[in-house]
Amino acid sequence: MTNLTAEDLIYGYMNGIFPMADADGTLYWYSPEPRAIIPIDTYKPAKSLRPILNKNTFSIRINSDFEGVMRGCARTRADGEGTWISEEIIQAYTDLHRLGFAHSVEAYVDNELAGGLYGVSIGGAFFGESMFYNAPNASKVAFHYLIERLRERQYYLLDTQFINDNVKRYGAIEIPRAEYMFRLRIALDQRCRFSDNAPMPFIPSFRTNIP
């Protein structure tokens, strides 16, 4: 079996599927039913986060250390979360980042990476993948700035794949897979640019084929 490639990832996301690795590194593709999304327009920061935002506790950077964010997300935790990010996945997403499709939002304290998140941007869809923190609230602040950027650049869809307690705190909801695919098709027809410093990503010619 060939290794996962950036092209595989683009095709997968455009068709509503994404990869995860088992503990032994075996890759599987997923298309959840129902699908979790975070409505971009209705997100509001928690009251407890507002003082941290007002104090500018963290400095925010975009795409300064994409691989560092991925490796932070891949660390094995007490509950096992994060083990699905294998070396093969890190390599493929890093290649995707070089092509201008994958991005990281990073929170720093004294120039040290304190937390962040990464995801994939195609058209007007942003597919959130994972987040981590070394300092309390770092990932929450990174997510807040992700939402601000998606709003500013008029993104249509923020995918978060599966529902869990972590994404619920950001306002995640579940929708039927068929509705997700409908929204995805609309998002793919948009031309949004996540990063000013990256080249304008091309939109591949292959289209979604999952009903």
XYZ file of N, CA and C in Angstrom:
633
model
N 0.846 -1.199 0.000
C 0.000 0.000 0.000
C 0.878 1.244 0.000
N 0.534 2.216 -0.861
C 1.320 3.439 -0.948
C 1.030 4.326 0.254
N 1.977 5.225 0.537
C 1.820 6.143 1.660
C 0.774 7.206 1.347
N 0.199 7.740 2.392
C -0.759 8.834 2.279
C -0.078 10.045 1.663
N -0.739 10.699 0.708
C -0.174 11.866 0.044
C -1.058 13.090 0.264
N -0.499 14.260 -0.023
C -1.278 15.492 0.052
C -2.458 15.434 -0.912
N -2.263 14.839 -2.078
C -3.342 14.726 -3.052
C -4.471 13.839 -2.526
N -4.113 12.765 -1.830
C -5.133 11.920 -1.200
C -5.981 12.735 -0.224
N -5.322 13.571 0.552
C -6.034 14.380 1.539
C -6.990 15.356 0.867
N -6.546 16.029 -0.168
C -7.407 16.978 -0.874
C -8.642 16.269 -1.418
N -8.420 15.139 -2.083
C -9.537 14.386 -2.641
C -10.482 13.928 -1.527
N -9.921 13.450 -0.420
C -10.745 12.991 0.684
C -11.623 14.094 1.248
N -11.032 15.240 1.563
C -11.808 16.328 2.150
C -12.899 16.824 1.192
N -12.586 16.862 -0.092
C -13.585 17.304 -1.058
C -14.739 16.313 -1.182
N -14.526 15.093 -0.725
C -15.566 14.068 -0.762
C -16.097 13.723 0.629
N -15.793 14.559 1.623
C -16.394 14.405 2.932
C -15.767 13.343 3.808
N -14.558 12.897 3.484
C -13.891 11.877 4.291
C -12.527 12.386 4.753
N -12.013 11.775 5.813
C -10.727 12.175 6.362
C -10.067 10.954 6.993
N -8.720 10.948 7.089
C -8.019 9.776 7.618
C -7.688 9.899 9.100
N -7.625 8.760 9.775
C -7.101 8.663 11.130
C -6.316 7.363 11.207
N -5.290 7.360 12.058
C -4.443 6.171 12.191
C -4.739 5.449 13.492
N -4.730 4.112 13.430
C -4.781 3.293 14.635
C -3.454 3.373 15.375
N -3.407 2.806 16.565
C -2.176 2.827 17.355
C -1.013 2.174 16.619
N -1.300 1.186 15.735
C -0.229 0.519 14.982
C 0.121 1.247 13.698
N -0.524 2.408 13.450
C -0.223 3.198 12.267
C -1.118 2.928 11.082
N -1.988 1.913 11.158
C -2.893 1.610 10.054
C -3.876 2.748 9.847
N -4.011 3.201 8.593
C -4.889 4.322 8.272
C -6.286 3.844 7.903
N -7.283 4.579 8.385
C -8.671 4.348 8.011
C -9.289 5.692 7.632
N -10.234 5.649 6.701
C -10.937 6.854 6.283
C -12.325 6.872 6.920
N -12.769 8.066 7.330
C -14.023 8.209 8.063
C -14.932 9.240 7.400
N -16.224 8.976 7.487
C -17.248 9.921 7.060
C -18.405 9.810 8.053
N -18.344 10.532 9.173
C -19.286 10.324 10.282
C -20.742 10.596 9.908
N -21.610 9.867 10.533
C -23.051 10.086 10.450
C -23.621 10.035 11.869
N -24.055 11.191 12.426
C -24.055 12.528 11.837
C -22.666 13.156 11.865
N -22.558 14.343 11.296
C -21.293 15.072 11.217
C -21.355 16.276 12.147
N -20.236 16.583 12.791
C -20.180 17.737 13.688
C -19.585 18.942 12.959
N -20.228 20.076 13.123
C -19.720 21.339 12.601
C -19.840 22.396 13.696
N -19.106 23.486 13.533
C -19.238 24.632 14.435
C -19.740 25.810 13.610
N -20.962 26.272 13.853
C -21.455 27.441 13.110
C -20.557 28.653 13.348
N -20.018 29.184 12.289
C -19.037 30.265 12.404
C -19.686 31.534 12.963
N -20.903 31.819 12.565
C -21.538 33.086 12.920
C -22.040 33.135 14.357
N -22.270 31.988 14.977
C -22.889 31.993 16.306
C -21.892 31.779 17.446
N -20.628 31.514 17.124
C -19.634 31.320 18.186
C -19.483 32.585 19.031
N -19.405 32.379 20.348
C -19.097 33.466 21.281
C -18.080 32.951 22.289
N -17.054 33.731 22.603
C -16.071 33.260 23.587
C -16.696 33.139 24.965
N -16.257 32.159 25.717
C -16.741 31.995 27.091
C -16.383 33.234 27.916
N -17.225 33.548 28.880
C -16.961 34.718 29.717
C -15.605 34.626 30.404
N -15.214 33.409 30.789
C -13.931 33.233 31.472
C -12.746 33.500 30.548
N -12.978 33.445 29.227
C -11.885 33.675 28.284
C -11.691 35.154 27.965
N -12.693 35.938 28.152
C -12.619 37.347 27.740
C -11.519 38.137 28.452
N -11.308 37.959 29.767
C -10.194 38.687 30.398
C -8.835 38.307 29.813
N -8.676 37.044 29.449
C -7.409 36.589 28.856
C -7.203 37.229 27.494
N -8.278 37.316 26.714
C -8.186 37.985 25.412
C -7.870 39.468 25.587
N -8.493 40.098 26.563
C -8.278 41.530 26.786
C -6.864 41.832 27.262
N -6.258 40.896 28.003
C -4.900 41.099 28.517
C -3.827 40.769 27.486
N -4.246 40.199 26.338
C -3.261 39.777 25.317
C -2.199 38.866 25.932
N -2.674 37.902 26.711
C -1.761 36.966 27.367
C -0.902 36.223 26.369
N -1.462 35.914 25.211
C -0.751 35.167 24.177
C -0.586 36.017 22.924
N 0.528 35.851 22.252
C 0.675 36.413 20.912
C 0.314 35.318 19.907
N -0.381 35.712 18.852
C -0.902 34.757 17.881
C -0.115 34.861 16.575
N 0.242 33.708 16.046
C 0.904 33.637 14.749
C 0.186 32.616 13.878
N 0.305 32.815 12.588
C -0.292 31.911 11.615
C 0.825 31.225 10.838
N 0.822 29.903 10.835
C 1.736 29.110 9.998
C 3.216 29.316 10.307
N 3.544 29.713 11.521
C 4.955 29.881 11.866
C 5.635 28.551 12.173
N 4.876 27.607 12.717
C 5.455 26.308 13.098
C 4.393 25.232 12.931
N 4.011 24.994 11.681
C 2.936 24.049 11.410
C 3.265 22.659 11.940
N 4.447 22.161 11.632
C 4.805 20.817 12.086
C 4.877 20.751 13.613
N 5.361 21.831 14.252
C 5.408 21.857 15.706
C 4.027 21.730 16.319
N 3.032 22.373 15.699
C 1.660 22.255 16.188
C 1.167 20.825 16.008
N 1.437 20.238 14.849
C 1.002 18.853 14.629
C 1.613 17.909 15.662
N 2.876 18.103 15.939
C 3.535 17.203 16.901
C 3.012 17.446 18.317
N 2.648 18.677 18.622
C 2.008 18.939 19.911
C 0.670 18.227 20.006
N -0.091 18.239 18.910
C -1.384 17.554 18.890
C -1.223 16.039 18.933
N -0.103 15.531 18.446
C 0.103 14.081 18.343
C 0.597 13.440 19.628
N 0.944 14.248 20.622
C 1.441 13.671 21.863
C 0.414 12.738 22.481
N 0.867 11.597 22.969
C -0.014 10.671 23.675
C -0.413 11.271 25.014
N -1.709 11.285 25.286
C -2.211 11.850 26.527
C -2.762 10.740 27.403
N -3.147 11.092 28.599
C -3.621 10.090 29.555
C -4.828 9.333 29.026
N -5.699 10.033 28.252
C -6.890 9.374 27.724
C -6.652 8.756 26.357
N -5.411 8.835 25.866
C -5.085 8.257 24.570
C -5.360 9.166 23.396
N -6.023 10.304 23.617
C -6.344 11.210 22.523
C -5.058 11.719 21.871
N -5.083 11.768 20.559
C -3.922 12.256 19.825
C -3.116 11.161 19.177
N -3.332 9.906 19.582
C -2.544 8.811 19.027
C -2.886 8.508 17.578
N -3.995 9.078 17.067
C -4.372 8.836 15.674
C -3.512 9.634 14.695
N -2.672 10.534 15.199
C -1.791 11.329 14.323
C -0.454 10.604 14.227
N -0.300 9.809 13.192
C 0.913 9.016 12.992
C 1.964 9.835 12.256
N 3.162 9.289 12.148
C 4.227 9.950 11.383
C 3.826 10.108 9.920
N 3.132 9.118 9.388
C 2.668 9.210 7.999
C 1.697 10.367 7.824
N 0.807 10.539 8.791
C -0.142 11.650 8.736
C 0.583 12.986 8.873
N 1.549 13.067 9.778
C 2.316 14.311 9.933
C 3.001 14.683 8.630
N 3.604 13.716 7.958
C 4.303 13.988 6.701
C 3.332 14.472 5.628
N 2.186 13.797 5.493
C 1.229 14.155 4.447
C 0.653 15.549 4.674
N 0.300 15.865 5.924
C -0.266 17.187 6.200
C 0.788 18.281 6.097
N 2.024 17.960 6.425
C 3.091 18.942 6.253
C 3.289 19.246 4.775
N 3.210 18.225 3.934
C 3.266 18.448 2.485
C 2.074 19.287 2.031
N 0.905 19.009 2.591
C -0.294 19.778 2.247
C -0.140 21.238 2.664
N 0.514 21.458 3.802
C 0.803 22.818 4.261
C 1.692 23.549 3.259
N 2.695 22.869 2.745
C 3.599 23.489 1.760
C 2.855 23.870 0.480
N 1.800 23.139 0.155
C 1.003 23.450 -1.030
C 0.019 24.590 -0.785
N -0.136 25.019 0.480
C -1.018 26.137 0.793
C -2.413 25.744 1.229
N -2.648 24.446 1.517
C -3.979 24.007 1.918
C -4.122 23.787 3.419
N -3.063 23.466 4.121
C -3.134 23.191 5.566
C -2.505 24.342 6.336
N -3.116 24.692 7.471
C -2.706 25.889 8.206
C -2.732 25.644 9.713
N -1.927 26.415 10.414
C -1.919 26.361 11.874
C -2.141 27.756 12.445
N -2.836 27.784 13.582
C -2.986 29.001 14.382
C -2.290 28.727 15.706
N -1.321 29.567 16.065
C -0.414 29.266 17.174
C -0.465 30.368 18.233
N -0.436 29.953 19.489
C -0.399 30.888 20.619
C 0.970 30.787 21.287
N 1.614 31.932 21.500
C 2.970 31.973 22.059
C 2.997 32.785 23.352
N 3.881 32.380 24.238
C 4.233 33.163 25.421
C 5.751 33.280 25.433
N 6.247 34.513 25.410
C 7.701 34.755 25.391
C 8.382 33.957 24.279
N 7.767 33.975 23.096
C 8.296 33.306 21.900
C 8.353 31.784 22.011
N 7.687 31.233 23.020
C 7.593 29.775 23.149
C 6.183 29.333 22.762
N 6.109 28.287 21.936
C 4.818 27.776 21.500
C 4.055 27.220 22.703
N 2.919 27.848 23.014
C 2.137 27.470 24.188
C 0.913 26.635 23.840
N 0.547 26.603 22.580
C -0.614 25.844 22.145
C -1.020 26.269 20.754
N -1.995 25.551 20.209
C -2.456 25.913 18.881
C -3.344 24.843 18.288
N -3.657 25.035 17.022
C -4.513 24.109 16.293
C -4.094 24.100 14.836
N -4.543 23.073 14.131
C -4.284 23.028 12.695
C -5.500 22.464 11.980
N -5.579 22.743 10.692
C -6.674 22.241 9.881
C -6.384 22.455 8.413
N -7.366 22.151 7.595
C -7.245 22.185 6.139
C -8.261 23.165 5.582
N -7.827 23.966 4.627
C -8.687 24.953 3.991
C -8.800 24.654 2.506
N -10.034 24.437 2.039
C -10.302 24.263 0.611
C -11.549 25.070 0.296
N -11.437 26.004 -0.636
C -12.569 26.865 -0.951
C -12.991 27.647 0.273
N -14.285 27.601 0.588
C -14.805 28.293 1.759
C -15.031 27.362 2.929
N -14.353 26.217 2.937
C -14.467 25.258 4.041
C -13.151 25.184 4.795
N -13.240 25.165 6.118
C -12.074 24.899 6.959
C -12.384 23.644 7.764
N -11.501 22.649 7.630
C -11.681 21.363 8.283
C -10.761 21.315 9.504
N -11.315 21.555 10.687
C -10.510 21.557 11.899
C -10.065 20.146 12.249
N -8.788 19.988 12.554
C -8.235 18.661 12.810
C -7.961 18.404 14.291
N -7.129 19.207 14.908
C -6.770 18.937 16.299
C -6.185 20.195 16.932
N -6.133 20.205 18.259
C -5.537 21.314 18.992
C -4.805 20.780 20.211
N -3.909 21.585 20.748
C -3.175 21.188 21.946
C -2.817 22.435 22.737
N -2.386 22.223 23.976
C -1.894 23.361 24.751
C -0.804 22.888 25.712
N 0.170 23.754 25.915
C 1.181 23.600 26.962
C 0.900 24.533 28.128
N 0.134 25.590 27.863
C -0.245 26.563 28.891
C -1.763 26.663 28.906
N -2.373 26.797 30.074
C -3.833 26.887 30.150
C -4.379 27.976 29.226
N -5.458 27.632 28.538
C -6.216 28.546 27.674
C -5.548 28.839 26.332
N -4.361 28.316 26.083
C -3.673 28.629 24.830
C -4.460 28.146 23.620
N -4.977 26.929 23.676
C -5.723 26.415 22.524
C -7.064 27.138 22.366
N -7.669 27.556 23.477
C -8.929 28.292 23.405
C -8.736 29.647 22.729
N -7.632 30.298 23.041
C -7.337 31.583 22.406
C -7.044 31.379 20.919
N -6.299 30.329 20.594
C -6.021 30.034 19.186
C -7.320 29.797 18.426
N -8.242 29.069 19.047
C -9.523 28.828 18.386
C -10.300 30.132 18.194
N -10.283 31.002 19.181
C -10.968 32.289 19.055
C -10.444 33.052 17.839
N -9.130 33.058 17.653
C -8.564 33.781 16.516
C -8.814 33.056 15.205
N -8.962 31.735 15.250
C -9.372 31.007 14.052
C -10.744 31.486 13.604
N -11.688 31.549 14.531
C -13.036 31.999 14.187
C -13.006 33.420 13.625
N -12.239 34.295 14.241
C -12.145 35.668 13.744
C -11.657 35.705 12.305
N -10.671 34.873 12.000
C -10.130 34.840 10.637
C -11.153 34.264 9.660
N -11.848 33.216 10.053
C -12.844 32.631 9.163
C -13.976 33.618 8.886
N -14.356 34.378 9.894
C -15.396 35.391 9.681
C -14.898 36.506 8.760
N -13.710 36.972 9.044
C -13.137 38.078 8.262
C -13.023 37.706 6.790
N -12.703 36.431 6.523
C -12.472 36.002 5.148
C -13.665 35.260 4.552
N -14.783 35.350 5.259
C -16.084 34.909 4.755
C -16.113 33.413 4.422
N -15.559 32.613 5.312
C -15.679 31.163 5.169
C -17.111 30.742 5.451
N -17.514 29.667 4.813
C -18.892 29.201 4.903
C -19.064 28.033 5.874
N -18.038 27.179 5.998
C -18.183 25.926 6.741
C -16.969 25.678 7.619
N -17.218 25.338 8.881
C -16.164 24.894 9.803
C -16.515 23.487 10.271
N -15.797 22.518 9.740
C -16.031 21.108 10.046
C -15.213 20.708 11.263
N -15.828 19.980 12.172
C -15.091 19.479 13.336
C -15.262 17.971 13.517
N -15.827 17.319 12.489
C -15.845 15.863 12.347
C -16.754 15.168 13.348
N -16.264 14.909 14.562
C -17.022 14.190 15.585
C -17.419 15.140 16.716
N -18.557 14.872 17.317
C -18.967 15.655 18.480
C -18.296 15.089 19.729
N -17.840 15.959 20.599
C -17.325 15.555 21.910
C -17.410 16.765 22.837
N -17.082 16.555 24.088
C -17.218 17.643 25.064
C -16.329 18.831 24.718
N -15.165 18.567 24.121
C -14.247 19.657 23.806
C -14.836 20.592 22.753
N -15.369 20.041 21.664
C -15.905 20.908 20.609
C -17.264 21.487 20.995
N -17.992 20.814 21.885
C -19.272 21.367 22.343
C -19.077 22.722 23.017
N -17.952 22.895 23.711
C -17.729 24.164 24.412
C -17.575 25.322 23.432
N -17.262 25.000 22.165
C -17.135 26.035 21.137
C -18.413 26.189 20.318
N -19.467 25.473 20.708
C -20.749 25.604 20.026
C -20.991 24.582 18.937
N -20.271 23.466 18.941
C -20.445 22.446 17.905
C -21.841 21.842 17.958
N -22.354 21.531 16.770
C -23.645 20.858 16.634
C -23.467 19.690 15.672
N -24.424 18.799 15.664
C -24.419 17.687 14.718
C -25.487 17.909 13.652
N -25.142 17.560 12.416
C -26.093 17.626 11.315
C -26.026 16.312 10.545
N -27.083 15.948 9.840
C -27.042 14.719 9.047
C -25.938 14.784 7.986
N -25.396 13.641 7.674
C -24.317 13.580 6.682
C -24.750 14.175 5.342
N -25.984 13.925 4.934
C -26.461 14.458 3.657
C -26.463 15.983 3.671
N -26.854 16.585 4.788
C -26.838 18.047 4.893
C -25.401 18.560 4.877
N -24.508 17.834 5.549
C -23.095 18.232 5.527
C -22.572 18.253 4.092
N -22.882 17.226 3.317
C -22.392 17.165 1.942
C -22.958 18.317 1.108
N -24.215 18.676 1.368
C -24.820 19.808 0.670
C -24.055 21.096 0.992
N -23.771 21.304 2.282
C -23.036 22.508 2.683
C -21.613 22.483 2.143
N -21.010 21.309 2.101
C -19.649 21.188 1.584
C -19.583 21.602 0.120
N -20.549 21.183 -0.670
C -20.545 21.555 -2.088
C -20.630 23.067 -2.262
N -21.450 23.710 -1.439
C -21.544 25.173 -1.502
C -20.200 25.796 -1.137
N -19.584 25.289 -0.061
C -18.307 25.848 0.403
C -17.210 25.690 -0.642
N -17.190 24.570 -1.345
C -16.120 24.316 -2.309
C -16.187 25.248 -3.513
N -17.326 25.864 -3.740
C -17.454 26.801 -4.857
C -16.965 28.194 -4.507
N -16.590 28.418 -3.241
C -16.085 29.720 -2.824
C -14.564 29.772 -2.971
N -14.049 30.976 -2.965
C -12.604 31.176 -3.118
C -12.089 31.996 -1.937
N -11.833 31.313 -0.835
C -11.340 31.980 0.367
C -9.851 31.712 0.530
N -9.149 32.679 1.062
C -7.704 32.571 1.254
C -7.393 32.717 2.733
N -6.848 31.655 3.338
C -6.648 31.672 4.783
C -5.452 32.518 5.191
N -4.391 32.507 4.405
C -3.153 33.186 4.782
C -2.705 34.128 3.679
N -2.382 35.374 4.055
C -1.876 36.335 3.080
C -0.501 35.965 2.552
N 0.288 35.281 3.378
C 1.663 34.977 3.006
C 1.793 33.743 2.121
N 0.724 32.965 2.043
C 0.757 31.754 1.227
C 0.275 32.075 -0.178
N 0.737 31.335 -1.179
C 0.202 31.521 -2.525
C -1.269 31.153 -2.551
N -2.020 31.770 -3.460
C -3.435 31.442 -3.577
C -3.572 29.979 -3.964
N -4.166 29.158 -3.091
C -4.277 27.740 -3.427
C -5.192 27.522 -4.617
N -4.785 26.634 -5.521
C -5.663 26.248 -6.616
C -6.743 25.328 -6.059
N -7.881 25.295 -6.730
C -8.946 24.378 -6.343
C -8.919 23.225 -7.333
N -8.621 21.999 -6.875
C -8.490 20.878 -7.793
C -9.749 20.657 -8.613
N -9.584 20.077 -9.778
C -10.695 19.928 -10.712
C -11.648 18.829 -10.313
N -11.176 17.819 -9.527
C -12.090 16.742 -9.182
C -13.120 17.225 -8.172
N -14.331 16.746 -8.340
C -15.456 17.211 -7.534
C -15.945 16.123 -6.607
N -16.806 16.490 -5.669
C -17.344 15.492 -4.758
C -18.201 14.496 -5.512
N -18.132 13.225 -5.110
C -18.919 12.208 -5.775
C -19.707 11.336 -4.799
N -19.698 11.712 -3.505
C -20.483 10.975 -2.529
C -21.866 11.609 -2.446
N -22.946 10.828 -2.615
C -24.296 11.436 -2.620
C -24.679 11.947 -1.243
